[in-house]
Every structure is written in C-alpha cells, then in structure tokens.
CSV table of C-alpha atoms in Angstrom, one decimal:
chain,number,residue,atom,x,y,z
A,163,MET,CA,50.0,64.7,76.4
A,164,PHE,CA,49.5,68.2,77.6
A,165,ASP,CA,53.0,68.6,79.4
A,166,THR,CA,54.1,72.1,79.4
A,167,THR,CA,57.3,72.0,77.7
A,168,ALA,CA,55.4,70.8,74.4
A,169,LEU,CA,52.8,73.6,75.1
A,170,ASN,CA,55.4,76.3,75.6
A,171,LYS,CA,57.2,75.3,72.3
A,172,ALA,CA,54.0,75.4,70.3
A,173,ILE,CA,53.2,78.7,71.8
A,174,GLU,CA,56.9,79.9,71.1
A,175,MET,CA,56.4,78.9,67.3
A,176,LEU,CA,53.0,80.5,66.9
A,177,PRO,CA,54.4,83.8,65.4
A,178,TYR,CA,56.4,82.0,62.9
A,179,PHE,CA,53.2,79.9,61.9
A,180,LEU,CA,51.2,82.8,61.4
A,181,ASN,CA,53.7,84.6,59.5
A,182,VAL,CA,54.1,81.7,57.0
A,183,LEU,CA,50.4,81.2,56.8
A,184,GLY,CA,49.9,84.8,56.5
A,185,ILE,CA,51.9,85.0,53.3
A,186,GLY,CA,50.1,81.6,52.1
A,187,ALA,CA,46.7,83.4,52.6
A,188,LEU,CA,47.9,86.3,50.6
A,189,THR,CA,48.5,83.9,47.8
A,190,THR,CA,45.2,82.2,48.2
A,191,ILE,CA,43.3,85.7,48.1
A,192,GLY,CA,45.4,86.5,45.0
A,193,LEU,CA,44.6,83.3,43.2
A,194,THR,CA,41.0,83.5,44.2
A,195,ALA,CA,40.8,87.0,42.9
A,196,ALA,CA,42.6,86.3,39.6
A,197,ALA,CA,40.6,82.9,39.0
A,198,PHE,CA,37.3,84.9,39.8
A,199,ALA,CA,38.3,87.5,37.0
A,200,VAL,CA,38.7,85.0,34.4
A,201,ALA,CA,35.8,82.9,35.5
A,202,ALA,CA,33.6,86.3,35.4
A,203,LEU,CA,34.7,87.1,32.0
A,204,LEU,CA,34.4,83.9,30.3
A,205,GLY,CA,31.2,83.1,32.3
A,206,PHE,CA,29.7,86.2,31.1
A,207,CYS,CA,30.5,85.2,27.4
A,208,LEU,CA,29.0,81.8,27.9
A,209,ALA,CA,26.0,83.2,29.4
A,210,LEU,CA,25.3,85.3,26.4
A,211,MET,CA,26.2,82.5,24.0
A,212,ARG,CA,23.6,80.2,25.7
A,213,LEU,CA,20.9,83.2,25.4
A,214,SER,CA,22.0,83.8,21.8
A,215,ARG,CA,19.6,83.1,19.0
A,216,SER,CA,22.6,81.2,17.3
A,217,ARG,CA,22.1,77.5,17.7
A,218,ILE,CA,25.6,76.5,17.3
A,219,LEU,CA,26.8,79.0,19.7
A,220,SER,CA,24.2,78.0,22.3
A,221,LEU,CA,25.1,74.3,21.7
A,222,ILE,CA,29.0,75.0,22.4
A,223,ALA,CA,28.0,76.7,25.3
A,224,SER,CA,26.0,73.9,26.7
A,225,LEU,CA,28.8,71.2,25.9
A,226,TYR,CA,31.3,73.4,27.9
A,227,LEU,CA,29.1,73.4,30.6
A,228,GLU,CA,28.2,69.8,30.7
A,229,VAL,CA,32.0,68.8,30.4
A,230,PHE,CA,33.1,71.1,33.3
A,231,ARG,CA,30.2,70.5,35.7
A,232,ASN,CA,30.6,66.8,35.5
A,233,ILE,CA,34.3,66.3,36.1
A,234,PRO,CA,35.9,67.0,39.5
A,235,ILE,CA,38.0,70.3,39.5
A,236,LEU,CA,41.1,68.5,40.6
A,237,THR,CA,41.0,66.1,37.5
A,238,GLN,CA,40.5,69.1,35.4
A,239,LEU,CA,43.7,70.7,37.0
A,240,PHE,CA,45.8,67.8,36.5
A,241,ILE,CA,44.6,67.2,32.8
A,242,LEU,CA,45.3,71.2,32.2
A,243,TYR,CA,48.7,71.0,34.0
A,244,PHE,CA,49.8,68.2,32.0
A,245,GLY,CA,48.1,69.1,28.8
A,246,LEU,CA,50.0,72.5,28.9
A,247,THR,CA,53.1,70.8,29.3
A,248,TYR,CA,52.3,68.4,26.5
A,249,ILE,CA,51.7,71.1,23.9
A,250,GLY,CA,55.1,73.0,25.0
A,251,ILE,CA,53.5,75.6,27.4
A,252,THR,CA,55.5,75.8,30.7
A,253,LEU,CA,53.6,78.1,33.1
A,254,PRO,CA,54.4,78.5,36.7
A,255,ALA,CA,52.1,76.3,38.8
A,256,ILE,CA,49.9,79.3,39.9
A,257,GLY,CA,49.3,80.5,36.3
A,258,ALA,CA,48.0,76.9,35.5
A,259,ALA,CA,45.8,77.2,38.6
A,260,ILE,CA,44.5,80.3,37.8
A,261,ILE,CA,43.4,79.2,34.1
A,262,GLY,CA,42.1,75.9,35.6
A,263,PHE,CA,40.0,77.5,38.1
A,264,GLY,CA,39.0,80.3,35.7
A,265,LEU,CA,37.8,77.7,33.1
A,266,ASN,CA,35.9,75.6,35.6
A,267,GLY,CA,34.4,78.7,37.4
A,268,ALA,CA,33.1,80.0,34.3
A,269,ALA,CA,30.7,77.2,34.0
A,270,ILE,CA,29.4,77.8,37.3
A,271,LEU,CA,29.2,81.8,36.8
A,272,SER,CA,27.5,81.7,33.4
A,273,GLU,CA,24.5,79.7,35.1
A,274,VAL,CA,24.4,82.1,37.8
A,275,PHE,CA,24.5,85.1,35.0
A,276,ARG,CA,22.1,83.1,32.7
A,277,SER,CA,19.3,82.8,35.3
A,278,SER,CA,19.7,86.4,36.7
A,279,ILE,CA,19.3,87.6,33.1
A,280,ARG,CA,16.1,85.3,32.7
A,281,THR,CA,14.7,87.0,35.8
A,282,ILE,CA,14.5,90.4,34.3
A,283,ASP,CA,11.0,90.7,33.1
A,284,ARG,CA,10.7,90.4,29.3
A,285,GLY,CA,8.4,94.0,29.3
A,286,GLN,CA,11.6,95.6,30.3
A,287,SER,CA,13.4,95.1,27.0
A,288,GLU,CA,10.3,95.0,24.9
A,289,ALA,CA,10.0,98.8,26.4
A,290,ALA,CA,13.6,99.6,25.3
A,291,PHE,CA,12.9,98.1,21.9
A,292,SER,CA,9.8,100.3,21.6
A,293,ILE,CA,11.7,103.5,22.2
A,294,GLY,CA,14.2,102.3,19.4
A,295,MET,CA,17.1,100.8,21.5
A,296,THR,CA,19.0,98.0,19.6
A,297,ARG,CA,19.2,94.5,21.1
A,298,SER,CA,22.5,95.2,22.3
A,299,LEU,CA,22.0,98.4,23.9
A,300,ALA,CA,18.9,97.3,25.5
A,301,MET,CA,21.0,94.4,27.0
A,302,ARG,CA,23.6,96.7,28.2
A,303,MET,CA,21.4,99.7,29.4
A,304,ILE,CA,18.5,97.9,30.6
A,305,VAL,CA,18.8,94.2,31.5
A,306,LEU,CA,22.2,93.8,32.6
A,307,PRO,CA,22.4,96.6,35.5
A,308,GLN,CA,19.2,94.8,36.8
A,309,ALA,CA,20.4,91.4,36.3
A,310,PHE,CA,23.7,92.2,38.2
A,311,LYS,CA,21.7,92.9,41.5
A,312,VAL,CA,20.1,89.5,41.2
A,313,ALA,CA,23.3,87.7,40.5
A,314,ILE,CA,25.2,88.9,43.7
A,315,PRO,CA,24.3,86.2,46.0
A,316,GLY,CA,25.1,83.5,43.4
A,317,MET,CA,28.3,85.2,42.5
A,318,ALA,CA,29.3,85.5,46.5
A,319,ASN,CA,28.5,81.7,46.9
A,320,PHE,CA,30.8,81.0,43.7
A,321,ALA,CA,33.4,82.9,45.3
A,322,ILE,CA,33.3,81.4,48.7
A,323,GLY,CA,33.4,77.9,46.8
A,324,LEU,CA,36.4,79.0,44.9
A,325,LEU,CA,38.2,80.1,47.8
A,326,LYS,CA,37.9,76.9,49.4
A,327,ASP,CA,38.7,75.0,46.3
A,328,THR,CA,42.0,76.9,45.6
A,329,SER,CA,43.3,74.6,48.5
A,330,LEU,CA,43.4,71.7,45.7
A,331,ALA,CA,46.1,73.9,44.2
A,332,SER,CA,48.3,72.6,47.1
A,333,ALA,CA,48.5,69.5,45.0
A,334,ALA,CA,50.1,71.1,42.1
A,335,ALA,CA,52.6,72.8,44.5
A,336,VAL,CA,51.3,76.3,44.1
A,337,PRO,CA,52.6,77.8,47.5
A,338,GLU,CA,49.1,79.1,48.8
A,339,LEU,CA,47.5,78.6,52.1
A,340,THR,CA,47.2,74.8,52.5
A,341,PHE,CA,50.7,74.3,50.8
A,342,LYS,CA,52.2,76.4,53.1
A,343,ALA,CA,50.4,74.5,56.2
A,344,LYS,CA,51.5,71.2,54.6
A,345,MET,CA,55.0,72.4,54.7
A,346,LEU,CA,54.9,73.8,58.1
A,347,VAL,CA,53.5,70.3,59.3
A,348,SER,CA,56.5,68.3,57.7
A,349,GLU,CA,59.1,70.9,59.2
A,350,THR,CA,57.6,71.2,62.8
A,351,TYR,CA,55.3,68.2,63.3
A,352,GLN,CA,52.7,70.6,65.1
A,353,THR,CA,50.1,69.1,63.3
A,354,ASN,CA,47.2,70.0,65.6
A,355,LEU,CA,47.9,73.5,66.0
A,356,ILE,CA,48.8,74.2,62.3
A,357,TYR,CA,45.7,72.6,60.9
A,358,PHE,CA,43.5,74.5,63.5
A,359,LEU,CA,45.2,77.6,62.6
A,360,LEU,CA,44.7,76.6,58.7
A,361,ALA,CA,41.0,76.1,59.4
A,362,THR,CA,40.5,79.2,61.3
A,363,ILE,CA,42.1,81.3,58.6
A,364,TYR,CA,39.7,79.9,55.8
A,365,LEU,CA,36.8,80.2,58.0
A,366,ILE,CA,37.7,83.9,58.7
A,367,LEU,CA,38.1,84.7,54.9
A,368,SER,CA,34.7,82.9,54.0
A,369,LEU,CA,32.9,85.0,56.7
A,370,VAL,CA,34.6,88.2,55.6
A,371,LEU,CA,33.7,87.5,52.1
A,372,SER,CA,29.6,86.5,52.8
A,373,HIS,CA,29.4,89.3,55.0
A,374,TRP,CA,30.5,91.7,52.4
A,375,ALA,CA,28.5,90.1,49.9
A,376,ALA,CA,25.5,90.3,52.2
A,377,ARG,CA,26.2,94.1,52.8
A,378,THR,CA,26.6,94.9,49.0
A,379,GLU,CA,23.3,93.1,48.5
A,380,ARG,CA,21.6,95.1,51.0
A,381,ARG,CA,23.0,98.4,49.9
A,382,LEU,CA,22.0,97.9,46.1
A,383,LYS,CA,18.5,96.9,47.5
A,384,VAL,CA,18.1,100.4,49.3
A,385,VAL,CA,18.9,101.9,45.9
A,386,LYS,CA,16.2,100.1,44.0
A,387,GLU,CA,13.5,100.9,46.8
A,388,ASN,CA,14.2,104.7,46.3
B,289,MET,CA,50.5,54.0,22.8
B,290,GLY,CA,47.0,55.4,21.9
B,291,TYR,CA,44.1,55.7,24.0
B,292,GLY,CA,42.6,52.3,23.0
B,293,GLU,CA,45.8,50.6,24.1
B,294,LEU,CA,46.2,52.6,27.1
B,295,TRP,CA,42.6,51.7,28.0
B,296,GLY,CA,43.3,48.0,27.2
B,297,ALA,CA,46.0,48.2,29.6
B,298,THR,CA,44.6,50.0,32.5
B,299,HIS,CA,40.9,49.4,32.4
B,300,VAL,CA,40.7,46.9,35.0
B,301,GLU,CA,42.4,48.8,37.5
B,302,LEU,CA,40.6,52.0,36.5
B,303,LEU,CA,37.2,50.4,36.9
B,304,ALA,CA,38.1,48.6,40.0
B,305,ALA,CA,39.0,52.2,41.4
B,306,ALA,CA,36.0,53.8,40.1
B,307,TRP,CA,34.1,51.4,42.1
B,308,ALA,CA,35.9,52.4,45.2
B,309,THR,CA,35.0,56.0,44.5
B,310,LEU,CA,31.4,55.1,44.0
B,311,GLN,CA,31.4,53.2,47.5
B,312,LEU,CA,33.3,56.4,49.0
B,313,ALA,CA,30.7,58.6,47.7
B,314,PHE,CA,27.9,56.4,48.8
B,315,GLY,CA,29.3,55.9,52.3
B,316,ALA,CA,29.7,59.7,52.5
B,317,LEU,CA,26.2,60.3,51.3
B,318,VAL,CA,24.6,58.1,53.9
B,319,ILE,CA,26.4,59.6,56.7
B,320,GLY,CA,25.8,63.1,55.3
B,321,LEU,CA,21.9,62.3,55.2
B,322,ILE,CA,21.9,60.9,58.6
B,323,VAL,CA,24.0,63.7,60.3
B,324,GLY,CA,22.5,66.5,58.2
B,325,LEU,CA,19.0,65.3,59.4
B,326,LEU,CA,20.1,65.7,62.9
B,327,VAL,CA,21.7,69.0,62.5
B,328,ALA,CA,18.6,70.3,60.7
B,329,LEU,CA,16.4,69.0,63.4
B,330,ALA,CA,18.7,70.8,65.9
B,331,ARG,CA,18.4,73.9,63.9
B,332,LEU,CA,14.8,74.0,64.1
B,333,SER,CA,14.6,73.0,68.0
B,334,GLY,CA,13.1,75.0,70.6
B,335,ASN,CA,16.3,74.7,72.7
B,336,ARG,CA,18.6,77.9,71.9
B,337,ALA,CA,21.9,76.0,72.8
B,338,MET,CA,20.8,73.3,70.1
B,339,ARG,CA,20.1,75.8,67.6
B,340,ARG,CA,23.5,77.8,68.0
B,341,ALA,CA,25.5,74.6,68.1
B,342,ALA,CA,23.8,73.3,64.6
B,343,LEU,CA,24.5,76.8,63.2
B,344,TYR,CA,28.3,76.6,64.2
B,345,TYR,CA,28.3,73.1,62.8
B,346,ILE,CA,27.0,74.5,59.4
B,347,GLU,CA,29.1,77.6,59.3
B,348,LEU,CA,32.3,75.7,60.4
B,349,PHE,CA,31.9,72.9,57.7
B,350,ARG,CA,30.6,75.3,55.0
B,351,GLY,CA,33.5,77.9,55.7
B,352,THR,CA,36.6,75.5,55.3
B,353,PRO,CA,38.0,73.3,52.5
B,354,ALA,CA,36.9,70.0,52.4
B,355,LEU,CA,40.5,69.2,51.7
B,356,VAL,CA,41.5,70.8,55.3
B,357,GLN,CA,38.6,68.8,57.1
B,358,LEU,CA,40.1,65.6,55.7
B,359,PHE,CA,43.6,66.6,56.9
B,360,ILE,CA,42.1,67.1,60.5
B,361,VAL,CA,40.1,63.9,60.5
B,362,TYR,CA,43.1,62.0,59.2
B,363,PHE,CA,46.2,63.6,60.4
B,364,SER,CA,44.9,65.4,63.5
B,365,LEU,CA,42.8,63.0,65.0
B,366,THR,CA,45.6,60.4,64.7
B,367,GLU,CA,47.7,62.6,66.7
B,368,ILE,CA,45.1,62.6,69.7
B,369,GLY,CA,44.9,58.7,69.4
B,370,VAL,CA,42.0,58.3,67.0
B,371,HIS,CA,43.0,56.2,64.0
B,372,PHE,CA,41.1,55.8,60.9
B,373,SER,CA,42.4,54.2,57.4
B,374,SER,CA,42.7,57.0,54.8
B,375,PHE,CA,39.6,55.5,53.2
B,376,GLN,CA,37.5,55.6,56.3
B,377,ALA,CA,38.7,59.2,57.1
B,378,ALA,CA,37.7,60.2,53.6
B,379,MET,CA,34.3,58.8,54.1
B,380,ILE,CA,33.7,60.4,57.4
B,381,GLY,CA,35.1,63.9,56.3
B,382,LEU,CA,33.3,64.1,53.1
B,383,GLY,CA,29.8,62.9,54.9
B,384,LEU,CA,30.3,65.4,57.7
B,385,ASN,CA,31.0,68.0,55.0
B,386,ALA,CA,27.8,67.1,53.3
B,387,ALA,CA,25.8,67.1,56.1
B,388,ALA,CA,26.3,70.8,56.6
B,389,TYR,CA,24.7,71.3,53.0
B,390,LEU,CA,22.1,68.9,53.5
B,391,ALA,CA,20.9,70.2,56.8
B,392,GLU,CA,20.2,73.5,55.1
B,393,ILE,CA,18.4,71.7,52.3
B,394,TYR,CA,16.3,69.6,55.0
B,395,ARG,CA,15.4,73.0,56.8
B,396,ALA,CA,14.5,74.8,53.5
B,397,GLY,CA,12.2,71.8,52.7
B,398,LEU,CA,10.4,71.7,55.9
B,399,GLU,CA,10.0,75.4,56.0
B,400,ALA,CA,8.7,75.6,52.5
B,401,VAL,CA,5.6,73.7,53.8
B,402,PRO,CA,3.1,76.6,54.6
B,403,LYS,CA,2.4,76.9,58.4
B,404,GLY,CA,-1.3,76.9,57.7
B,405,GLN,CA,-1.4,73.5,56.4
B,406,VAL,CA,0.0,72.2,59.7
B,407,GLU,CA,-2.4,74.2,61.5
B,408,ALA,CA,-5.5,73.1,59.4
B,409,ALA,CA,-4.3,69.4,60.0
B,410,LYS,CA,-4.1,69.9,63.8
B,411,ALA,CA,-7.6,71.6,63.6
B,412,ILE,CA,-9.2,68.5,61.9
B,413,GLY,CA,-7.8,66.4,65.0
B,414,MET,CA,-4.7,64.9,63.2
B,415,ALA,CA,-2.0,63.7,65.7
B,416,ARG,CA,1.5,65.7,65.6
B,417,HIS,CA,3.2,62.7,64.0
B,418,ASN,CA,0.4,62.1,61.4
B,419,VAL,CA,0.5,65.6,60.5
B,420,LEU,CA,4.3,65.2,59.8
B,421,ARG,CA,3.7,61.9,58.1
B,422,TRP,CA,0.9,62.8,56.1
B,423,VAL,CA,1.0,66.6,55.3
B,424,VAL,CA,4.6,68.0,55.7
B,425,LEU,CA,6.9,65.1,54.7
B,426,PRO,CA,5.3,64.2,51.2
B,427,GLN,CA,5.6,67.6,50.4
B,428,ALA,CA,9.1,68.4,51.9
B,429,ILE,CA,10.6,65.3,50.3
B,430,ARG,CA,9.4,66.3,46.8
B,431,ILE,CA,11.1,69.8,47.4
B,432,VAL,CA,14.4,68.4,48.7
B,433,LEU,CA,15.1,65.6,46.4
B,434,ALA,CA,16.6,67.6,43.4
B,435,PRO,CA,18.8,69.6,45.9
B,436,ILE,CA,19.9,66.4,47.5
B,437,GLY,CA,20.6,65.0,43.9
B,438,ASN,CA,23.0,67.9,43.5
B,439,VAL,CA,24.7,67.2,46.6
B,440,ALA,CA,25.3,63.6,45.6
B,441,ILE,CA,26.8,65.0,42.4
B,442,SER,CA,29.3,67.3,44.2
B,443,LEU,CA,30.2,64.4,46.7
B,444,LEU,CA,31.0,62.2,44.0
B,445,LYS,CA,33.2,65.0,42.4
B,446,ASP,CA,34.7,65.7,45.8
B,447,THR,CA,35.9,62.2,46.4
B,448,SER,CA,38.7,63.0,44.2
B,449,VAL,CA,40.1,65.2,46.9
B,450,ALA,CA,40.4,61.7,49.3
B,451,SER,CA,43.4,61.1,46.8
B,452,LEU,CA,45.3,63.7,48.6
B,453,ILE,CA,45.3,61.9,52.0
B,454,ALA,CA,46.2,58.9,50.0
B,455,ALA,CA,42.7,57.1,50.0
B,456,PRO,CA,42.5,54.6,47.3
B,457,ASP,CA,40.1,56.3,45.0
B,458,LEU,CA,40.1,56.7,41.1
B,459,MET,CA,42.3,59.9,41.2
B,460,LEU,CA,45.0,58.0,43.4
B,461,ARG,CA,44.9,55.1,41.0
B,462,ALA,CA,45.4,57.7,38.2
B,463,GLN,CA,48.5,59.0,39.9
B,464,ASP,CA,49.9,55.6,40.4
B,465,LEU,CA,49.1,54.6,36.5
B,466,SER,CA,50.6,57.8,35.3
B,467,SER,CA,53.8,57.3,36.9
B,468,VAL,CA,53.7,53.6,35.7
B,469,TYR,CA,53.2,54.4,31.8
B,470,PHE,CA,54.4,57.9,31.9
B,471,MET,CA,51.4,59.2,30.1
B,472,PRO,CA,49.9,61.5,32.6
B,473,LEU,CA,47.8,63.5,30.2
B,474,GLU,CA,46.3,60.7,28.8
B,475,ILE,CA,45.5,58.8,31.8
B,476,TYR,CA,44.1,61.9,33.4
B,477,ILE,CA,41.8,62.3,30.2
B,478,LEU,CA,40.7,58.6,30.6
B,479,VAL,CA,40.0,59.3,34.2
B,480,GLY,CA,38.1,62.5,33.5
B,481,ALA,CA,35.9,60.6,31.1
B,482,ILE,CA,35.2,58.0,33.7
B,483,TYR,CA,34.0,60.8,36.2
B,484,PHE,CA,31.9,62.3,33.6
B,485,ALA,CA,30.2,58.8,32.8
B,486,LEU,CA,29.4,58.6,36.4
B,487,CYS,CA,28.2,62.1,37.1
B,488,TYR,CA,26.5,63.1,33.8
B,489,PRO,CA,23.6,60.5,34.3
B,490,LEU,CA,23.0,61.9,37.8
B,491,SER,CA,23.0,65.5,36.4
B,492,LEU,CA,20.4,64.5,33.8
B,493,ALA,CA,18.3,62.9,36.5
B,494,VAL,CA,18.5,65.9,38.7
B,495,ARG,CA,17.5,68.0,35.8
B,496,MET,CA,14.5,65.8,35.2
B,497,LEU,CA,13.5,66.1,39.0
B,498,GLU,CA,13.7,69.9,38.9
B,499,ARG,CA,11.6,70.2,35.9
B,500,ARG,CA,9.0,68.0,37.5
B,501,THR,CA,8.9,70.0,40.8
B,502,ARG,CA,8.6,73.3,39.1
B,503,HIS,CA,5.4,72.2,37.2
C-alpha cells in the first residue's frame, strides 16, 4: 500500500491539488460572504417584522421561519433551482446558491437578531422615549448598537454553519471547494489525499472564522467596560 | 399532471423513502448519543490526554462539513480496505458528526448542576454513584432534553446530504423520480412537504420542552 512510487506521485501532484483547491476555497469564501449579506439583510427585516406590533407582519415572519427551518437546505436549493428555471429565470448556479443560502440563513439569523434585541432591557427604550425619541430612533440609536454586541456569537456560529453548508452547492455544480475536490478525485483517483486536504482547508477556514469572532467579541466587551 | 395525480403516482415510493430517512436519522442519533457521551466523559475526565483527544474530536467534526465527513467515511475508508454500504456510511458519518454536538450538550448539562449540590450530597454520606443517580442526572437530563431534540431535528434534515453519496433516502428517491416524470420542481416541493411533516412536530415538541425548562 505504501510503495514509494505512489507516494512520490502524490507528492508531485500536491502543488497542483493545492492550486485547484485554493481557487475553490476562494469561491467558497465568496459564496459564504454573499449569502451572509443576503441572510443578514433579510434576517434583520424578519426580526423587525416578528417584533412589530402588526399581527399580520409578525405572522408572515413566523410562517417564513417555520417553512425554512423545517425543510433541509439541500431540498430548498433544489426547489429554488428548478423553481427559477420554471418561471423562466436562468441564473448561473452560484447565483441560485447565494439566493438559496441567503433565504435559508435569513430564518436562522432573524432568530439570533430577535433574541439579541429582546435581551436589551426595556428600561433603555423607555428612557429613550421619555427624552422624546421616537420608536424608530430609539431602536436605531439605543437598542440596536447594544443588541449587535449580543448577536456576535450567534452570527459567528451561523457563519461557520453557512461556510460548511456551502459544500452542498457542489451538488448543483457550483465550482466551490467540495466540487473542485470531487473533480480532482475523478481526474487523478488520489481519493485519500484530496479529501484529507479538503477537510483540512474547511477546518482552517472555520477555525479562523471562530477566532476572528471571539476577538471581535472581546474587543467590543472592553469598550463596554470602559 | 397536477400535484394530486403526481402524489397518486409516487406516494408509495416517496413514503417508503421517507421511512428509510427516518431509520437513517434514528440510527445516526443512537450512534451520536452513545459516542457523544463517551466524548463528553473524556472531555471531563482527569486525564489530560483524554481531554485533549475529546477536544480535537469536537473541533474536527464541528469544523468540517458533514458532506466531507461522509465522503471520507464512504470513499476514503474504502480505499484503505474498510467497506460500508452507502447507507451504513451515511449513518456512521452523520452519527459521528452529531456526537460532536451532543458531547458539548452533555457537558453543558452536567456542568450546569451547581458543584455545591454534589458537595452537599457527599457531605450527607451519599455514595458517588448515588450522587450522580439522584442529584446530578435528574437535573442534567432536564437541561439537555431540548438541545438534544434540536440535534435530532438537524439530523433528520441532514440525512438529505446522504443522497450525495447515493444512500437510498428521500432526497435520492426524489432525484430518481424527477428524472422519471420530468417534473423536478413538483417532486421537490412534495418532498419538501414530507420533510416538513416529519420535522415540524419535532420542532413543536422541542419548543414545548424549552418552555417547560424555562419555568
């Protein structure tokens, strides 16, 4: 099994593998970032809808949440992919993936945002009202800046989950990290080495992400103590 | 062909596949509960090497996608002579993945019981196993039940990933059927509805548990 010719061949191919996987990793990072942006924007709207006094808005947001949280993301991606084609919109696979992960992520992030806003003491907004701030101003100037700090760990967890979930886009032929790895395997049959590299790259990316989040959280805490 | 007709033509196969999905999720959950407990005990043990090994296990499985883990269990292990069917590989891979999350849940549950209670129980002369049985576990179980329910729901949804290593689950059946009937959108919507019907009652149960633990 460990004859040296096979090992030499694997070592020879290593730069090529890393090159291809590196490009895939960049696509994965881009896909994650774009989907995160969509999810944050839409998730924020959903959180406000759920917290709003309008019962209809809050009901719509709850329904959205239940549907997206109780169906596998892979199924959602396929429905979106074929649904878009059905109504005559042809997007490149990566575009559909950004929308799919964004719509799904919005359901998760809206819960993170909502619970963070809820943790802010009511006295804060009451004080803001009493000095004459409107509801929206109090939200923007008083509640949200504080809620943002509370939301960071939840957002980081979501980002790491998203990064890993983007591997599912390989099923829709998005040329991201996992897809590139599958191509390399069928091209060279170096299954073990390639999947080992694949797992290592994901591990590095998620560790970097979680350290970065922890640092941001620490830094904001110091500001709060001052 | 409308949804009613399509359902009439495919429901036998879809429901059989949904049953396979449930079996897959249940098997993976059992593996996860057992392995997760071992990892949690290692994480809390007095031995430093054990603690470190458990930590690496958790970081490794939580830091990589379940799909990649399934690839490794299914394709890489075959290469070194360990053979699993795609269904077995999916069950093992998803179970080991869930174990990493469950280990942290167990740990949080055990650590949530105040140390003073254990000391008090020991002070009145309770044996170590009695302390665990009558003081720590009854409280810890109440704390971990809802989070375990959440893992079960994720697991049920994640079984769809098994279709990507061709394990015969609901998603794989959906792919087959959509190429038979040429109605991919309709089939995937039906399948989405089946997943929803499986997951939603679990979600409601977990929410009820969460509400009960909070009060």
